[in-house]
């Protein structure tokens, strides 16, 4: 199985900050990676697919990059509504594993 | 508007069974693979199972293989998850998600997700 390790697990930041979350895969997954945002009590929401493609409707301050085993999600200027938990997911092969999550806090 | 609505959750004793449903609307259901994902209280996301659009292929996490069965009724636009031999560690919110495949890239992603239904396994 492909393991995904996100870092950091917790991130404290302020409105206006630029933040980066890293997701490392235990083996190469090409660009078969998605990023989701989840707020308490809500369903996860797709932000990025194919490692770097912004989902329609997602704010342009979100961007994704990487290929192979190392990926990043960057928020260029944090807004109050961005404080949430972020997950990466590999869809290269079954089982479709998720990273453990990164909780972004004020 | 694409909508997914789960139902069927509840309290069940260890060793019991439950069948979850996910009613889909707003898209051509049979054209998409579908998946179940669960989230234990206070924990992260765990992929559970996926099924192809035709229903001919299905995949399972090792943690549920042999106990859970995913299926779909394309005539009624409903996805199912039959859960047998339930354990305490199966306690979670179970959500269904549409599995989208990029036409050019061939890359998959989950969008959208339903709100989920809570399954509690306890005596």
mmCIF file with all atom_site columns, C-alpha atoms in Angstrom:
data_model
loop_
_atom_site.group_PDB
_atom_site.id
_atom_site.type_symbol
_atom_site.label_atom_id
_atom_site.label_alt_id
_atom_site.label_comp_id
_atom_site.label_asym_id
_atom_site.label_entity_id
_atom_site.label_seq_id
_atom_site.pdbx_PDB_ins_code
_atom_site.Cartn_x
_atom_site.Cartn_y
_atom_site.Cartn_z
_atom_site.occupancy
_atom_site.B_iso_or_equiv
_atom_site.pdbx_formal_charge
_atom_site.auth_seq_id
_atom_site.auth_comp_id
_atom_site.auth_asym_id
_atom_site.auth_atom_id
_atom_site.pdbx_PDB_model_num
ATOM 1   C CA . UNK A 1 1   ? 0.000   0.000  0.000   1.00 0.00 ? 1   UNK A CA 1
ATOM 2   C CA . UNK A 1 2   ? 1.116   3.572  -0.663  1.00 0.00 ? 2   UNK A CA 1
ATOM 3   C CA . UNK A 1 3   ? 1.554   5.618  2.512   1.00 0.00 ? 3   UNK A CA 1
ATOM 4   C CA . UNK A 1 4   ? 1.104   9.393  2.518   1.00 0.00 ? 4   UNK A CA 1
ATOM 5   C CA . UNK A 1 5   ? 2.786   11.506 5.162   1.00 0.00 ? 5   UNK A CA 1
ATOM 6   C CA . UNK A 1 6   ? 1.691   15.091 5.606   1.00 0.00 ? 6   UNK A CA 1
ATOM 7   C CA . UNK A 1 7   ? 3.740   17.726 7.382   1.00 0.00 ? 7   UNK A CA 1
ATOM 8   C CA . UNK A 1 8   ? 3.174   19.494 9.555   1.00 0.00 ? 8   UNK A CA 1
ATOM 9   C CA . UNK A 1 9   ? 0.255   17.858 11.366  1.00 0.00 ? 9   UNK A CA 1
ATOM 10  C CA . UNK A 1 10  ? -0.606  21.178 12.998  1.00 0.00 ? 10  UNK A CA 1
ATOM 11  C CA . UNK A 1 11  ? 0.118   24.648 11.717  1.00 0.00 ? 11  UNK A CA 1
ATOM 12  C CA . UNK A 1 12  ? -0.489  27.893 13.520  1.00 0.00 ? 12  UNK A CA 1
ATOM 13  C CA . UNK A 1 13  ? -0.708  30.930 11.239  1.00 0.00 ? 13  UNK A CA 1
ATOM 14  C CA . UNK A 1 14  ? -2.285  34.348 10.879  1.00 0.00 ? 14  UNK A CA 1
ATOM 15  C CA . UNK A 1 15  ? -4.521  36.008 8.323   1.00 0.00 ? 15  UNK A CA 1
ATOM 16  C CA . UNK A 1 16  ? -2.408  37.138 5.400   1.00 0.00 ? 16  UNK A CA 1
ATOM 17  C CA . UNK A 1 17  ? 0.331   34.536 5.926   1.00 0.00 ? 17  UNK A CA 1
ATOM 18  C CA . UNK A 1 18  ? 1.649   32.325 3.137   1.00 0.00 ? 18  UNK A CA 1
ATOM 19  C CA . UNK A 1 19  ? 1.568   28.683 4.212   1.00 0.00 ? 19  UNK A CA 1
ATOM 20  C CA . UNK A 1 20  ? 2.763   25.455 2.652   1.00 0.00 ? 20  UNK A CA 1
ATOM 21  C CA . UNK A 1 21  ? 1.702   21.909 3.495   1.00 0.00 ? 21  UNK A CA 1
ATOM 22  C CA . UNK A 1 22  ? 3.780   18.975 2.268   1.00 0.00 ? 22  UNK A CA 1
ATOM 23  C CA . UNK A 1 23  ? 2.570   15.483 1.345   1.00 0.00 ? 23  UNK A CA 1
ATOM 24  C CA . UNK A 1 24  ? 5.128   12.737 0.749   1.00 0.00 ? 24  UNK A CA 1
ATOM 25  C CA . UNK A 1 25  ? 4.253   9.404  -0.833  1.00 0.00 ? 25  UNK A CA 1
ATOM 26  C CA . UNK A 1 26  ? 6.049   6.166  0.038   1.00 0.00 ? 26  UNK A CA 1
ATOM 27  C CA . UNK A 1 27  ? 6.413   5.414  -3.682  1.00 0.00 ? 27  UNK A CA 1
ATOM 28  C CA . UNK A 1 28  ? 5.952   7.333  -6.899  1.00 0.00 ? 28  UNK A CA 1
ATOM 29  C CA . UNK A 1 29  ? 2.396   8.270  -7.793  1.00 0.00 ? 29  UNK A CA 1
ATOM 30  C CA . UNK A 1 30  ? 3.032   10.522 -10.802 1.00 0.00 ? 30  UNK A CA 1
ATOM 31  C CA . UNK A 1 31  ? 0.420   13.309 -10.500 1.00 0.00 ? 31  UNK A CA 1
ATOM 32  C CA . UNK A 1 32  ? -2.354  11.133 -9.064  1.00 0.00 ? 32  UNK A CA 1
ATOM 33  C CA . UNK A 1 33  ? -2.875  13.336 -6.016  1.00 0.00 ? 33  UNK A CA 1
ATOM 34  C CA . UNK A 1 34  ? -5.775  15.412 -4.738  1.00 0.00 ? 34  UNK A CA 1
ATOM 35  C CA . UNK A 1 35  ? -6.097  17.919 -1.899  1.00 0.00 ? 35  UNK A CA 1
ATOM 36  C CA . UNK A 1 36  ? -9.256  18.430 0.171   1.00 0.00 ? 36  UNK A CA 1
ATOM 37  C CA . UNK A 1 37  ? -10.337 20.971 2.757   1.00 0.00 ? 37  UNK A CA 1
ATOM 38  C CA . UNK A 1 38  ? -12.566 19.951 5.646   1.00 0.00 ? 38  UNK A CA 1
ATOM 39  C CA . UNK A 1 39  ? -14.206 22.250 8.170   1.00 0.00 ? 39  UNK A CA 1
ATOM 40  C CA . UNK A 1 40  ? -15.753 20.931 11.403  1.00 0.00 ? 40  UNK A CA 1
ATOM 41  C CA . UNK A 1 41  ? -19.100 19.236 10.805  1.00 0.00 ? 41  UNK A CA 1
ATOM 42  C CA . UNK A 1 42  ? -18.796 19.540 7.038   1.00 0.00 ? 42  UNK A CA 1
ATOM 43  C CA . UNK A 1 43  ? -17.992 17.163 4.205   1.00 0.00 ? 43  UNK A CA 1
ATOM 44  C CA . UNK A 1 44  ? -14.523 17.411 2.651   1.00 0.00 ? 44  UNK A CA 1
ATOM 45  C CA . UNK A 1 45  ? -14.313 19.759 -0.321  1.00 0.00 ? 45  UNK A CA 1
ATOM 46  C CA . UNK A 1 46  ? -12.035 19.225 -3.317  1.00 0.00 ? 46  UNK A CA 1
ATOM 47  C CA . UNK A 1 47  ? -9.429  21.951 -3.796  1.00 0.00 ? 47  UNK A CA 1
ATOM 48  C CA . UNK A 1 48  ? -6.807  20.526 -6.141  1.00 0.00 ? 48  UNK A CA 1
ATOM 49  C CA . UNK A 1 49  ? -6.711  17.453 -8.394  1.00 0.00 ? 49  UNK A CA 1
ATOM 50  C CA . UNK A 1 50  ? -4.035  15.959 -10.597 1.00 0.00 ? 50  UNK A CA 1
ATOM 51  C CA . UNK A 1 51  ? -1.534  17.496 -8.149  1.00 0.00 ? 51  UNK A CA 1
ATOM 52  C CA . UNK A 1 52  ? -1.780  21.032 -9.515  1.00 0.00 ? 52  UNK A CA 1
ATOM 53  C CA . UNK A 1 53  ? -5.169  21.659 -11.139 1.00 0.00 ? 53  UNK A CA 1
ATOM 54  C CA . UNK A 1 54  ? -7.376  24.047 -9.196  1.00 0.00 ? 54  UNK A CA 1
ATOM 55  C CA . UNK A 1 55  ? -10.946 22.802 -8.845  1.00 0.00 ? 55  UNK A CA 1
ATOM 56  C CA . UNK A 1 56  ? -13.523 25.106 -10.408 1.00 0.00 ? 56  UNK A CA 1
ATOM 57  C CA . UNK A 1 57  ? -14.805 27.458 -7.751  1.00 0.00 ? 57  UNK A CA 1
ATOM 58  C CA . UNK A 1 58  ? -11.834 27.062 -5.425  1.00 0.00 ? 58  UNK A CA 1
ATOM 59  C CA . UNK A 1 59  ? -10.107 30.370 -4.619  1.00 0.00 ? 59  UNK A CA 1
ATOM 60  C CA . UNK A 1 60  ? -7.008  31.163 -6.678  1.00 0.00 ? 60  UNK A CA 1
ATOM 61  C CA . UNK A 1 61  ? -4.937  31.676 -3.515  1.00 0.00 ? 61  UNK A CA 1
ATOM 62  C CA . UNK A 1 62  ? -4.743  27.865 -3.337  1.00 0.00 ? 62  UNK A CA 1
ATOM 63  C CA . UNK A 1 63  ? -2.150  26.137 -5.497  1.00 0.00 ? 63  UNK A CA 1
ATOM 64  C CA . UNK A 1 64  ? -0.659  22.679 -5.718  1.00 0.00 ? 64  UNK A CA 1
ATOM 65  C CA . UNK A 1 65  ? 2.598   21.400 -7.093  1.00 0.00 ? 65  UNK A CA 1
ATOM 66  C CA . UNK A 1 66  ? 4.739   18.298 -7.245  1.00 0.00 ? 66  UNK A CA 1
ATOM 67  C CA . UNK A 1 67  ? 5.020   14.967 -8.931  1.00 0.00 ? 67  UNK A CA 1
ATOM 68  C CA . UNK A 1 68  ? 6.315   11.548 -8.044  1.00 0.00 ? 68  UNK A CA 1
ATOM 69  C CA . UNK A 1 69  ? 6.700   11.393 -4.282  1.00 0.00 ? 69  UNK A CA 1
ATOM 70  C CA . UNK A 1 70  ? 6.653   14.983 -3.039  1.00 0.00 ? 70  UNK A CA 1
ATOM 71  C CA . UNK A 1 71  ? 3.752   17.392 -3.251  1.00 0.00 ? 71  UNK A CA 1
ATOM 72  C CA . UNK A 1 72  ? 2.837   20.739 -1.768  1.00 0.00 ? 72  UNK A CA 1
ATOM 73  C CA . UNK A 1 73  ? -0.320  22.707 -1.156  1.00 0.00 ? 73  UNK A CA 1
ATOM 74  C CA . UNK A 1 74  ? 0.253   26.442 -0.830  1.00 0.00 ? 74  UNK A CA 1
ATOM 75  C CA . UNK A 1 75  ? -2.127  29.131 0.361   1.00 0.00 ? 75  UNK A CA 1
ATOM 76  C CA . UNK A 1 76  ? -0.720  32.446 -0.803  1.00 0.00 ? 76  UNK A CA 1
ATOM 77  C CA . UNK A 1 77  ? -2.529  34.721 1.657   1.00 0.00 ? 77  UNK A CA 1
ATOM 78  C CA . UNK A 1 78  ? -4.555  33.115 4.416   1.00 0.00 ? 78  UNK A CA 1
ATOM 79  C CA . UNK A 1 79  ? -8.133  34.231 4.820   1.00 0.00 ? 79  UNK A CA 1
ATOM 80  C CA . UNK A 1 80  ? -10.293 33.636 7.926   1.00 0.00 ? 80  UNK A CA 1
ATOM 81  C CA . UNK A 1 81  ? -12.312 30.974 6.090   1.00 0.00 ? 81  UNK A CA 1
ATOM 82  C CA . UNK A 1 82  ? -9.182  28.936 5.333   1.00 0.00 ? 82  UNK A CA 1
ATOM 83  C CA . UNK A 1 83  ? -8.732  27.743 8.896   1.00 0.00 ? 83  UNK A CA 1
ATOM 84  C CA . UNK A 1 84  ? -9.613  24.071 8.503   1.00 0.00 ? 84  UNK A CA 1
ATOM 85  C CA . UNK A 1 85  ? -8.042  20.625 8.151   1.00 0.00 ? 85  UNK A CA 1
ATOM 86  C CA . UNK A 1 86  ? -6.397  19.694 4.860   1.00 0.00 ? 86  UNK A CA 1
ATOM 87  C CA . UNK A 1 87  ? -5.918  16.182 3.487   1.00 0.00 ? 87  UNK A CA 1
ATOM 88  C CA . UNK A 1 88  ? -3.983  14.814 0.546   1.00 0.00 ? 88  UNK A CA 1
ATOM 89  C CA . UNK A 1 89  ? -5.123  11.615 -1.201  1.00 0.00 ? 89  UNK A CA 1
ATOM 90  C CA . UNK A 1 90  ? -3.349  9.384  -3.669  1.00 0.00 ? 90  UNK A CA 1
ATOM 91  C CA . UNK A 1 91  ? -5.428  7.871  -6.473  1.00 0.00 ? 91  UNK A CA 1
ATOM 92  C CA . UNK A 1 92  ? -2.592  6.110  -8.263  1.00 0.00 ? 92  UNK A CA 1
ATOM 93  C CA . UNK A 1 93  ? -3.578  2.658  -7.071  1.00 0.00 ? 93  UNK A CA 1
ATOM 94  C CA . UNK A 1 94  ? -5.929  0.950  -4.651  1.00 0.00 ? 94  UNK A CA 1
ATOM 95  C CA . UNK A 1 95  ? -6.217  1.363  -1.720  1.00 0.00 ? 95  UNK A CA 1
ATOM 96  C CA . UNK A 1 96  ? -6.757  5.090  -2.252  1.00 0.00 ? 96  UNK A CA 1
ATOM 97  C CA . UNK A 1 97  ? -4.980  6.311  0.856   1.00 0.00 ? 97  UNK A CA 1
ATOM 98  C CA . UNK A 1 98  ? -5.209  9.687  2.581   1.00 0.00 ? 98  UNK A CA 1
ATOM 99  C CA . UNK A 1 99  ? -2.595  11.608 4.490   1.00 0.00 ? 99  UNK A CA 1
ATOM 100 C CA . UNK A 1 100 ? -3.201  11.987 8.210   1.00 0.00 ? 100 UNK A CA 1
ATOM 101 C CA . UNK A 1 101 ? -4.335  15.598 7.811   1.00 0.00 ? 101 UNK A CA 1
ATOM 102 C CA . UNK A 1 102 ? -2.947  19.044 8.609   1.00 0.00 ? 102 UNK A CA 1
ATOM 103 C CA . UNK A 1 103 ? -4.957  21.198 10.977  1.00 0.00 ? 103 UNK A CA 1
ATOM 104 C CA . UNK A 1 104 ? -4.480  24.867 10.215  1.00 0.00 ? 104 UNK A CA 1
ATOM 105 C CA . UNK A 1 105 ? -5.181  27.020 13.252  1.00 0.00 ? 105 UNK A CA 1
ATOM 106 C CA . UNK A 1 106 ? -5.021  30.672 14.092  1.00 0.00 ? 106 UNK A CA 1
ATOM 107 C CA . UNK B 2 1   ? -26.852 20.454 -8.937  1.00 0.00 ? 1   UNK B CA 1
ATOM 108 C CA . UNK B 2 2   ? -24.992 17.280 -8.018  1.00 0.00 ? 2   UNK B CA 1
ATOM 109 C CA . UNK B 2 3   ? -26.233 15.898 -4.701  1.00 0.00 ? 3   UNK B CA 1
ATOM 110 C CA . UNK B 2 4   ? -25.391 12.858 -2.624  1.00 0.00 ? 4   UNK B CA 1
ATOM 111 C CA . UNK B 2 5   ? -27.498 11.908 0.389   1.00 0.00 ? 5   UNK B CA 1
ATOM 112 C CA . UNK B 2 6   ? -26.529 9.069  2.686   1.00 0.00 ? 6   UNK B CA 1
ATOM 113 C CA . UNK B 2 7   ? -28.870 7.159  4.975   1.00 0.00 ? 7   UNK B CA 1
ATOM 114 C CA . UNK B 2 8   ? -29.033 3.967  6.987   1.00 0.00 ? 8   UNK B CA 1
ATOM 115 C CA . UNK B 2 9   ? -26.649 4.708  9.821   1.00 0.00 ? 9   UNK B CA 1
ATOM 116 C CA . UNK B 2 10  ? -27.405 4.024  13.446  1.00 0.00 ? 10  UNK B CA 1
ATOM 117 C CA . UNK B 2 11  ? -26.449 2.084  16.545  1.00 0.00 ? 11  UNK B CA 1
ATOM 118 C CA . UNK B 2 12  ? -25.639 -1.601 16.075  1.00 0.00 ? 12  UNK B CA 1
ATOM 119 C CA . UNK B 2 13  ? -24.154 -4.227 18.351  1.00 0.00 ? 13  UNK B CA 1
ATOM 120 C CA . UNK B 2 14  ? -20.767 -5.802 17.634  1.00 0.00 ? 14  UNK B CA 1
ATOM 121 C CA . UNK B 2 15  ? -21.186 -8.617 15.148  1.00 0.00 ? 15  UNK B CA 1
ATOM 122 C CA . UNK B 2 16  ? -24.293 -7.010 13.694  1.00 0.00 ? 16  UNK B CA 1
ATOM 123 C CA . UNK B 2 17  ? -25.088 -5.794 10.198  1.00 0.00 ? 17  UNK B CA 1
ATOM 124 C CA . UNK B 2 18  ? -26.175 -2.552 8.602   1.00 0.00 ? 18  UNK B CA 1
ATOM 125 C CA . UNK B 2 19  ? -26.812 -1.391 5.046   1.00 0.00 ? 19  UNK B CA 1
ATOM 126 C CA . UNK B 2 20  ? -26.006 2.161  4.053   1.00 0.00 ? 20  UNK B CA 1
ATOM 127 C CA . UNK B 2 21  ? -27.522 3.906  1.041   1.00 0.00 ? 21  UNK B CA 1
ATOM 128 C CA . UNK B 2 22  ? -26.391 6.914  -0.953  1.00 0.00 ? 22  UNK B CA 1
ATOM 129 C CA . UNK B 2 23  ? -28.993 8.541  -3.178  1.00 0.00 ? 23  UNK B CA 1
ATOM 130 C CA . UNK B 2 24  ? -27.479 10.435 -6.089  1.00 0.00 ? 24  UNK B CA 1
ATOM 131 C CA . UNK B 2 25  ? -29.014 13.165 -8.223  1.00 0.00 ? 25  UNK B CA 1
ATOM 132 C CA . UNK B 2 26  ? -27.978 15.840 -10.685 1.00 0.00 ? 26  UNK B CA 1
ATOM 133 C CA . UNK B 2 27  ? -25.680 13.706 -12.850 1.00 0.00 ? 27  UNK B CA 1
ATOM 134 C CA . UNK B 2 28  ? -25.667 10.545 -14.981 1.00 0.00 ? 28  UNK B CA 1
ATOM 135 C CA . UNK B 2 29  ? -25.075 8.101  -12.136 1.00 0.00 ? 29  UNK B CA 1
ATOM 136 C CA . UNK B 2 30  ? -24.041 5.118  -14.240 1.00 0.00 ? 30  UNK B CA 1
ATOM 137 C CA . UNK B 2 31  ? -21.245 7.111  -15.897 1.00 0.00 ? 31  UNK B CA 1
ATOM 138 C CA . UNK B 2 32  ? -19.286 7.511  -12.673 1.00 0.00 ? 32  UNK B CA 1
ATOM 139 C CA . UNK B 2 33  ? -17.484 5.255  -10.276 1.00 0.00 ? 33  UNK B CA 1
ATOM 140 C CA . UNK B 2 34  ? -18.515 5.818  -6.684  1.00 0.00 ? 34  UNK B CA 1
ATOM 141 C CA . UNK B 2 35  ? -16.721 5.426  -3.381  1.00 0.00 ? 35  UNK B CA 1
ATOM 142 C CA . UNK B 2 36  ? -17.272 5.195  0.354   1.00 0.00 ? 36  UNK B CA 1
ATOM 143 C CA . UNK B 2 37  ? -14.985 6.955  2.808   1.00 0.00 ? 37  UNK B CA 1
ATOM 144 C CA . UNK B 2 38  ? -15.250 6.906  6.599   1.00 0.00 ? 38  UNK B CA 1
ATOM 145 C CA . UNK B 2 39  ? -14.061 9.124  9.411   1.00 0.00 ? 39  UNK B CA 1
ATOM 146 C CA . UNK B 2 40  ? -13.907 7.882  12.971  1.00 0.00 ? 40  UNK B CA 1
ATOM 147 C CA . UNK B 2 41  ? -14.734 10.485 15.646  1.00 0.00 ? 41  UNK B CA 1
ATOM 148 C CA . UNK B 2 42  ? -11.882 12.987 15.861  1.00 0.00 ? 42  UNK B CA 1
ATOM 149 C CA . UNK B 2 43  ? -9.791  11.082 13.317  1.00 0.00 ? 43  UNK B CA 1
ATOM 150 C CA . UNK B 2 44  ? -8.758  11.407 9.705   1.00 0.00 ? 44  UNK B CA 1
ATOM 151 C CA . UNK B 2 45  ? -10.259 10.141 6.468   1.00 0.00 ? 45  UNK B CA 1
ATOM 152 C CA . UNK B 2 46  ? -10.105 6.457  5.532   1.00 0.00 ? 46  UNK B CA 1
ATOM 153 C CA . UNK B 2 47  ? -11.007 5.156  2.092   1.00 0.00 ? 47  UNK B CA 1
ATOM 154 C CA . UNK B 2 48  ? -13.324 2.143  2.424   1.00 0.00 ? 48  UNK B CA 1
ATOM 155 C CA . UNK B 2 49  ? -14.430 0.958  -1.009  1.00 0.00 ? 49  UNK B CA 1
ATOM 156 C CA . UNK B 2 50  ? -15.007 1.946  -4.629  1.00 0.00 ? 50  UNK B CA 1
ATOM 157 C CA . UNK B 2 51  ? -17.131 0.535  -7.435  1.00 0.00 ? 51  UNK B CA 1
ATOM 158 C CA . UNK B 2 52  ? -17.040 1.118  -11.172 1.00 0.00 ? 52  UNK B CA 1
ATOM 159 C CA . UNK B 2 53  ? -19.895 2.794  -13.035 1.00 0.00 ? 53  UNK B CA 1
ATOM 160 C CA . UNK B 2 54  ? -21.256 -0.492 -14.329 1.00 0.00 ? 54  UNK B CA 1
ATOM 161 C CA . UNK B 2 55  ? -20.839 -2.182 -10.967 1.00 0.00 ? 55  UNK B CA 1
ATOM 162 C CA . UNK B 2 56  ? -18.618 -4.814 -12.506 1.00 0.00 ? 56  UNK B CA 1
ATOM 163 C CA . UNK B 2 57  ? -15.491 -3.931 -10.533 1.00 0.00 ? 57  UNK B CA 1
ATOM 164 C CA . UNK B 2 58  ? -15.180 -3.223 -6.836  1.00 0.00 ? 58  UNK B CA 1
ATOM 165 C CA . UNK B 2 59  ? -12.293 -2.545 -4.476  1.00 0.00 ? 59  UNK B CA 1
ATOM 166 C CA . UNK B 2 60  ? -11.947 -2.665 -0.706  1.00 0.00 ? 60  UNK B CA 1
ATOM 167 C CA . UNK B 2 61  ? -9.660  -1.564 2.072   1.00 0.00 ? 61  UNK B CA 1
ATOM 168 C CA . UNK B 2 62  ? -8.016  -4.487 3.852   1.00 0.00 ? 62  UNK B CA 1
ATOM 169 C CA . UNK B 2 63  ? -9.747  -3.423 7.072   1.00 0.00 ? 63  UNK B CA 1
ATOM 170 C CA . UNK B 2 64  ? -13.198 -4.216 5.631   1.00 0.00 ? 64  UNK B CA 1
ATOM 171 C CA . UNK B 2 65  ? -12.466 -6.856 2.990   1.00 0.00 ? 65  UNK B CA 1
ATOM 172 C CA . UNK B 2 66  ? -14.660 -9.912 3.461   1.00 0.00 ? 66  UNK B CA 1
ATOM 173 C CA . UNK B 2 67  ? -17.067 -8.056 5.752   1.00 0.00 ? 67  UNK B CA 1
ATOM 174 C CA . UNK B 2 68  ? -18.339 -5.140 3.629   1.00 0.00 ? 68  UNK B CA 1
ATOM 175 C CA . UNK B 2 69  ? -19.885 -5.271 0.147   1.00 0.00 ? 69  UNK B CA 1
ATOM 176 C CA . UNK B 2 70  ? -20.324 -2.284 -2.122  1.00 0.00 ? 70  UNK B CA 1
ATOM 177 C CA . UNK B 2 71  ? -23.030 -2.343 -4.801  1.00 0.00 ? 71  UNK B CA 1
ATOM 178 C CA . UNK B 2 72  ? -25.128 0.008  -6.867  1.00 0.00 ? 72  UNK B CA 1
ATOM 179 C CA . UNK B 2 73  ? -28.521 0.184  -8.553  1.00 0.00 ? 73  UNK B CA 1
ATOM 180 C CA . UNK B 2 74  ? -28.092 2.319  -11.644 1.00 0.00 ? 74  UNK B CA 1
ATOM 181 C CA . UNK B 2 75  ? -31.808 2.211  -12.408 1.00 0.00 ? 75  UNK B CA 1
ATOM 182 C CA . UNK B 2 76  ? -32.528 3.916  -9.086  1.00 0.00 ? 76  UNK B CA 1
ATOM 183 C CA . UNK B 2 77  ? -29.332 6.018  -8.815  1.00 0.00 ? 77  UNK B CA 1
ATOM 184 C CA . UNK B 2 78  ? -28.415 4.511  -5.462  1.00 0.00 ? 78  UNK B CA 1
ATOM 185 C CA . UNK B 2 79  ? -25.104 3.319  -4.030  1.00 0.00 ? 79  UNK B CA 1
ATOM 186 C CA . UNK B 2 80  ? -25.027 0.804  -1.183  1.00 0.00 ? 80  UNK B CA 1
ATOM 187 C CA . UNK B 2 81  ? -22.630 -0.445 1.443   1.00 0.00 ? 81  UNK B CA 1
ATOM 188 C CA . UNK B 2 82  ? -23.587 -3.697 3.148   1.00 0.00 ? 82  UNK B CA 1
ATOM 189 C CA . UNK B 2 83  ? -21.667 -3.982 6.400   1.00 0.00 ? 83  UNK B CA 1
ATOM 190 C CA . UNK B 2 84  ? -21.525 -7.330 8.211   1.00 0.00 ? 84  UNK B CA 1
ATOM 191 C CA . UNK B 2 85  ? -19.642 -8.556 11.276  1.00 0.00 ? 85  UNK B CA 1
ATOM 192 C CA . UNK B 2 86  ? -19.330 -5.004 12.529  1.00 0.00 ? 86  UNK B CA 1
ATOM 193 C CA . UNK B 2 87  ? -16.672 -4.135 15.087  1.00 0.00 ? 87  UNK B CA 1
ATOM 194 C CA . UNK B 2 88  ? -16.226 -1.239 17.477  1.00 0.00 ? 88  UNK B CA 1
ATOM 195 C CA . UNK B 2 89  ? -13.462 0.110  15.255  1.00 0.00 ? 89  UNK B CA 1
ATOM 196 C CA . UNK B 2 90  ? -15.981 0.488  12.406  1.00 0.00 ? 90  UNK B CA 1
ATOM 197 C CA . UNK B 2 91  ? -17.630 3.331  14.328  1.00 0.00 ? 91  UNK B CA 1
ATOM 198 C CA . UNK B 2 92  ? -17.423 6.355  12.044  1.00 0.00 ? 92  UNK B CA 1
ATOM 199 C CA . UNK B 2 93  ? -19.260 8.757  9.792   1.00 0.00 ? 93  UNK B CA 1
ATOM 200 C CA . UNK B 2 94  ? -19.577 7.074  6.402   1.00 0.00 ? 94  UNK B CA 1
ATOM 201 C CA . UNK B 2 95  ? -19.695 9.314  3.349   1.00 0.00 ? 95  UNK B CA 1
ATOM 202 C CA . UNK B 2 96  ? -20.183 8.528  -0.299  1.00 0.00 ? 96  UNK B CA 1
ATOM 203 C CA . UNK B 2 97  ? -18.300 10.411 -2.975  1.00 0.00 ? 97  UNK B CA 1
ATOM 204 C CA . UNK B 2 98  ? -18.489 10.586 -6.734  1.00 0.00 ? 98  UNK B CA 1
ATOM 205 C CA . UNK B 2 99  ? -15.249 9.413  -8.311  1.00 0.00 ? 99  UNK B CA 1
ATOM 206 C CA . UNK B 2 100 ? -14.436 11.637 -11.277 1.00 0.00 ? 100 UNK B CA 1
ATOM 207 C CA . UNK B 2 101 ? -11.939 10.629 -13.942 1.00 0.00 ? 101 UNK B CA 1
ATOM 208 C CA . UNK B 2 102 ? -10.185 13.271 -16.004 1.00 0.00 ? 102 UNK B CA 1
ATOM 209 C CA . UNK B 2 103 ? -10.903 12.792 -19.697 1.00 0.00 ? 103 UNK B CA 1
ATOM 210 C CA . UNK B 2 104 ? -7.397  13.743 -20.788 1.00 0.00 ? 104 UNK B CA 1
ATOM 211 C CA . UNK B 2 105 ? -5.233  13.087 -17.753 1.00 0.00 ? 105 UNK B CA 1
ATOM 212 C CA . UNK B 2 106 ? -6.914  9.880  -16.640 1.00 0.00 ? 106 UNK B CA 1
ATOM 213 C CA . UNK B 2 107 ? -6.423  11.060 -13.078 1.00 0.00 ? 107 UNK B CA 1
ATOM 214 C CA . UNK B 2 108 ? -9.221  10.445 -10.580 1.00 0.00 ? 108 UNK B CA 1
ATOM 215 C CA . UNK B 2 109 ? -10.559 12.574 -7.774  1.00 0.00 ? 109 UNK B CA 1
ATOM 216 C CA . UNK B 2 110 ? -13.515 12.556 -5.371  1.00 0.00 ? 110 UNK B CA 1
ATOM 217 C CA . UNK B 2 111 ? -16.104 15.280 -5.929  1.00 0.00 ? 111 UNK B CA 1
ATOM 218 C CA . UNK B 2 112 ? -18.545 15.958 -4.421  1.00 0.00 ? 112 UNK B CA 1
ATOM 219 C CA . UNK B 2 113 ? -18.931 14.238 -1.077  1.00 0.00 ? 113 UNK B CA 1
ATOM 220 C CA . UNK B 2 114 ? -22.118 13.611 0.832   1.00 0.00 ? 114 UNK B CA 1
ATOM 221 C CA . UNK B 2 115 ? -22.580 14.840 4.396   1.00 0.00 ? 115 UNK B CA 1
ATOM 222 C CA . UNK B 2 116 ? -22.331 11.316 5.759   1.00 0.00 ? 116 UNK B CA 1
ATOM 223 C CA . UNK B 2 117 ? -24.248 9.004  8.056   1.00 0.00 ? 117 UNK B CA 1
ATOM 224 C CA . UNK B 2 118 ? -23.032 7.972  11.510  1.00 0.00 ? 118 UNK B CA 1
ATOM 225 C CA . UNK B 2 119 ? -22.532 4.307  12.313  1.00 0.00 ? 119 UNK B CA 1
ATOM 226 C CA . UNK B 2 120 ? -21.960 3.442  15.956  1.00 0.00 ? 120 UNK B CA 1
ATOM 227 C CA . UNK B 2 121 ? -20.952 -0.085 16.889  1.00 0.00 ? 121 UNK B CA 1
ATOM 228 C CA . UNK B 2 122 ? -21.429 -0.642 20.597  1.00 0.00 ? 122 UNK B CA 1
ATOM 229 C CA . UNK B 2 123 ? -23.099 -2.998 23.031  1.00 0.00 ? 123 UNK B CA 1
#
